[in-house]
mmCIF file of C-alpha atoms in Angstrom:
data_model
loop_
_atom_site.group_PDB
_atom_site.id
_atom_site.type_symbol
_atom_site.label_atom_id
_atom_site.label_comp_id
_atom_site.label_asym_id
_atom_site.label_seq_id
_atom_site.Cartn_x
_atom_site.Cartn_y
_atom_site.Cartn_z
ATOM 1 C CA GLU A 116 5.634 13.142 30.379
ATOM 2 C CA LEU A 117 8.081 11.286 28.168
ATOM 3 C CA ASP A 118 11.760 11.456 29.005
ATOM 4 C CA GLY A 119 13.073 14.703 27.492
ATOM 5 C CA VAL A 120 9.724 15.623 25.894
ATOM 6 C CA ARG A 121 7.435 18.367 27.169
ATOM 7 C CA PHE A 122 3.811 18.912 26.225
ATOM 8 C CA ALA A 123 3.484 22.503 27.378
ATOM 9 C CA GLY A 124 -0.138 23.243 26.464
ATOM 10 C CA GLY A 125 -1.204 26.774 25.553
ATOM 11 C CA ARG A 126 1.620 29.266 25.985
ATOM 12 C CA THR A 127 2.209 32.980 25.504
ATOM 13 C CA ASP A 128 6.015 32.788 25.775
ATOM 14 C CA ILE A 129 6.499 31.056 22.412
ATOM 15 C CA PRO A 130 9.940 32.547 21.560
ATOM 16 C CA LEU A 131 11.394 31.069 24.763
ATOM 17 C CA TRP A 132 10.014 27.614 23.988
ATOM 18 C CA LEU A 133 11.236 27.754 20.394
ATOM 19 C CA ALA A 134 14.700 28.778 21.587
ATOM 20 C CA ALA A 135 14.751 25.763 23.917
ATOM 21 C CA ALA A 136 13.556 23.309 21.242
ATOM 22 C CA ASP A 137 15.853 21.048 19.262
ATOM 23 C CA VAL A 138 13.174 20.340 16.642
ATOM 24 C CA VAL A 139 9.611 21.623 16.265
ATOM 25 C CA VAL A 140 6.953 19.007 15.474
ATOM 26 C CA VAL A 141 3.688 20.059 13.830
ATOM 27 C CA PRO A 142 1.481 16.940 13.464
ATOM 28 C CA SER A 143 -1.545 18.840 12.146
ATOM 29 C CA ARG A 144 -4.502 17.253 10.396
ATOM 30 C CA TRP A 145 -5.271 20.588 8.669
ATOM 31 C CA GLU A 146 -3.879 24.120 8.540
ATOM 32 C CA GLY A 147 -4.879 27.388 6.942
ATOM 33 C CA MET A 148 -1.802 29.578 7.184
ATOM 34 C CA ALA A 149 0.644 27.516 9.195
ATOM 35 C CA LEU A 150 2.228 30.021 11.583
ATOM 36 C CA VAL A 151 3.929 27.496 13.882
ATOM 37 C CA PRO A 152 6.334 26.237 11.184
ATOM 38 C CA LEU A 153 7.087 29.841 10.170
ATOM 39 C CA GLU A 154 7.809 30.794 13.789
ATOM 40 C CA ALA A 155 9.980 27.696 14.181
ATOM 41 C CA MET A 156 11.945 28.482 11.032
ATOM 42 C CA ALA A 157 12.327 32.131 12.080
ATOM 43 C CA SER A 158 13.955 30.727 15.232
ATOM 44 C CA ALA A 159 16.262 28.565 13.079
ATOM 45 C CA ARG A 160 14.618 25.315 14.162
ATOM 46 C CA SER A 161 14.134 22.258 11.973
ATOM 47 C CA VAL A 162 10.471 21.399 11.375
ATOM 48 C CA VAL A 163 8.893 17.947 11.253
ATOM 49 C CA ALA A 164 5.308 18.269 10.047
ATOM 50 C CA THR A 165 2.496 16.446 8.322
ATOM 51 C CA ASP A 166 1.704 16.756 4.624
ATOM 52 C CA VAL A 167 -1.312 19.056 4.796
ATOM 53 C CA ASN A 168 -2.219 22.274 2.985
ATOM 54 C CA GLY A 169 -0.694 25.314 4.635
ATOM 55 C CA ILE A 170 2.305 23.434 5.955
ATOM 56 C CA VAL A 171 3.601 22.137 2.633
ATOM 57 C CA ASP A 172 3.189 25.666 1.283
ATOM 58 C CA SER A 173 5.284 27.228 4.042
ATOM 59 C CA VAL A 174 8.083 24.713 4.724
ATOM 60 C CA PRO A 175 10.586 24.585 1.855
ATOM 61 C CA GLU A 176 12.512 21.467 0.947
ATOM 62 C CA GLY A 177 15.573 21.178 3.150
ATOM 63 C CA ALA A 178 14.081 23.002 6.163
ATOM 64 C CA GLY A 179 12.857 19.825 7.828
ATOM 65 C CA ALA A 180 10.683 16.847 6.991
ATOM 66 C CA ILE A 181 7.151 16.646 5.682
ATOM 67 C CA VAL A 182 5.635 13.239 6.459
ATOM 68 C CA PRO A 183 2.374 11.651 5.301
ATOM 69 C CA LEU A 184 -0.732 12.445 7.328
ATOM 70 C CA ASN A 185 -1.654 9.680 9.806
ATOM 71 C CA ASP A 186 1.752 7.983 9.467
ATOM 72 C CA GLY A 187 3.005 7.973 13.049
ATOM 73 C CA GLU A 188 5.984 5.797 12.187
ATOM 74 C CA ALA A 189 7.214 8.268 9.552
ATOM 75 C CA LEU A 190 6.731 11.131 12.021
ATOM 76 C CA VAL A 191 8.773 9.340 14.683
ATOM 77 C CA ASP A 192 11.481 8.358 12.177
ATOM 78 C CA ALA A 193 11.849 11.950 10.942
ATOM 79 C CA LEU A 194 11.984 13.279 14.496
ATOM 80 C CA VAL A 195 14.529 10.701 15.663
ATOM 81 C CA GLU A 196 16.694 11.399 12.598
ATOM 82 C CA ARG A 197 16.910 15.073 13.536
ATOM 83 C CA LEU A 198 17.400 14.450 17.243
ATOM 84 C CA THR A 199 20.295 12.088 16.544
ATOM 85 C CA ASP A 200 21.876 14.184 13.777
ATOM 86 C CA GLU A 201 22.380 17.658 15.223
ATOM 87 C CA GLU A 202 24.197 18.870 12.098
ATOM 88 C CA LEU A 203 21.186 17.971 9.938
ATOM 89 C CA ALA A 204 18.748 19.704 12.289
ATOM 90 C CA GLU A 205 20.959 22.783 12.508
ATOM 91 C CA ALA A 206 21.416 23.022 8.728
ATOM 92 C CA GLU A 207 17.665 22.666 8.194
ATOM 93 C CA GLY A 208 17.021 25.304 10.842
ATOM 94 C CA TRP A 209 19.274 27.847 9.164
ATOM 95 C CA LEU A 210 17.821 27.099 5.722
ATOM 96 C CA GLY A 211 14.355 27.643 7.171
ATOM 97 C CA ARG A 212 15.419 30.911 8.765
ATOM 98 C CA ALA A 213 16.803 32.172 5.446
ATOM 99 C CA HIS A 214 13.513 31.202 3.784
ATOM 100 C CA VAL A 215 11.459 33.144 6.342
ATOM 101 C CA GLU A 216 13.732 36.182 6.081
ATOM 102 C CA THR A 217 13.450 36.127 2.289
ATOM 103 C CA HIS A 218 9.775 35.244 1.838
ATOM 104 C CA HIS A 219 7.985 36.251 5.042
ATOM 105 C CA ASP A 220 9.701 39.425 6.241
ATOM 106 C CA VAL A 221 7.121 41.897 7.603
ATOM 107 C CA THR A 222 8.705 44.949 5.960
ATOM 108 C CA THR A 223 8.980 43.281 2.554
ATOM 109 C CA SER A 224 5.472 41.814 2.765
ATOM 110 C CA THR A 225 4.000 45.186 3.759
ATOM 111 C CA ARG A 226 5.793 46.931 0.897
ATOM 112 C CA GLU A 227 4.535 44.323 -1.593
ATOM 113 C CA LEU A 228 0.977 44.612 -0.268
ATOM 114 C CA ALA A 229 1.130 48.414 -0.597
ATOM 115 C CA ARG A 230 2.214 48.009 -4.243
ATOM 116 C CA VAL A 231 -0.766 45.738 -4.899
ATOM 117 C CA TYR A 232 -3.150 48.285 -3.361
ATOM 118 C CA LEU A 233 -1.615 51.109 -5.398
ATOM 119 C CA ARG A 234 -2.023 49.092 -8.607
ATOM 120 C CA LEU A 235 -5.649 48.326 -7.725
ATOM 121 C CA VAL A 236 -6.407 51.970 -6.947
ATOM 122 C CA GLY A 237 -4.690 53.049 -10.171
ATOM 123 C CA ALA A 238 -6.639 50.499 -12.212
ATOM 124 C CA ARG A 239 -9.908 51.628 -10.644
ATOM 125 C CA ARG A 240 -9.181 55.310 -11.399
ATOM 126 C CA SER A 241 -8.373 54.566 -15.038
ATOM 127 C CA ARG A 242 -11.842 53.059 -15.668
#
């Protein structure tokens, strides 16, 4: 264990850990739909993550740092910057939260999906 750093392993109490985090680090080598950054941003936490598909699509500019894959030095630099500049991390966290509320809200997403289905059903009936 590093001083002040916890590697918690698999957890089911994710909201509690996100609430306790100062910054959320996602050093993935690949992602499909990156849920961890979305959960972090929903909890108003700054995200430091690697530049891989899925993550770059979900973390908007200003909500944290996207660093090159396999660049440990850049990852550490981005993390240290946010841990030493609380105002930056907080501002990024709130920008991320606004992004999630605007683009990943369950009610809005469900409504949009229902509209797509209705259009598809309508198009099929008109054939």
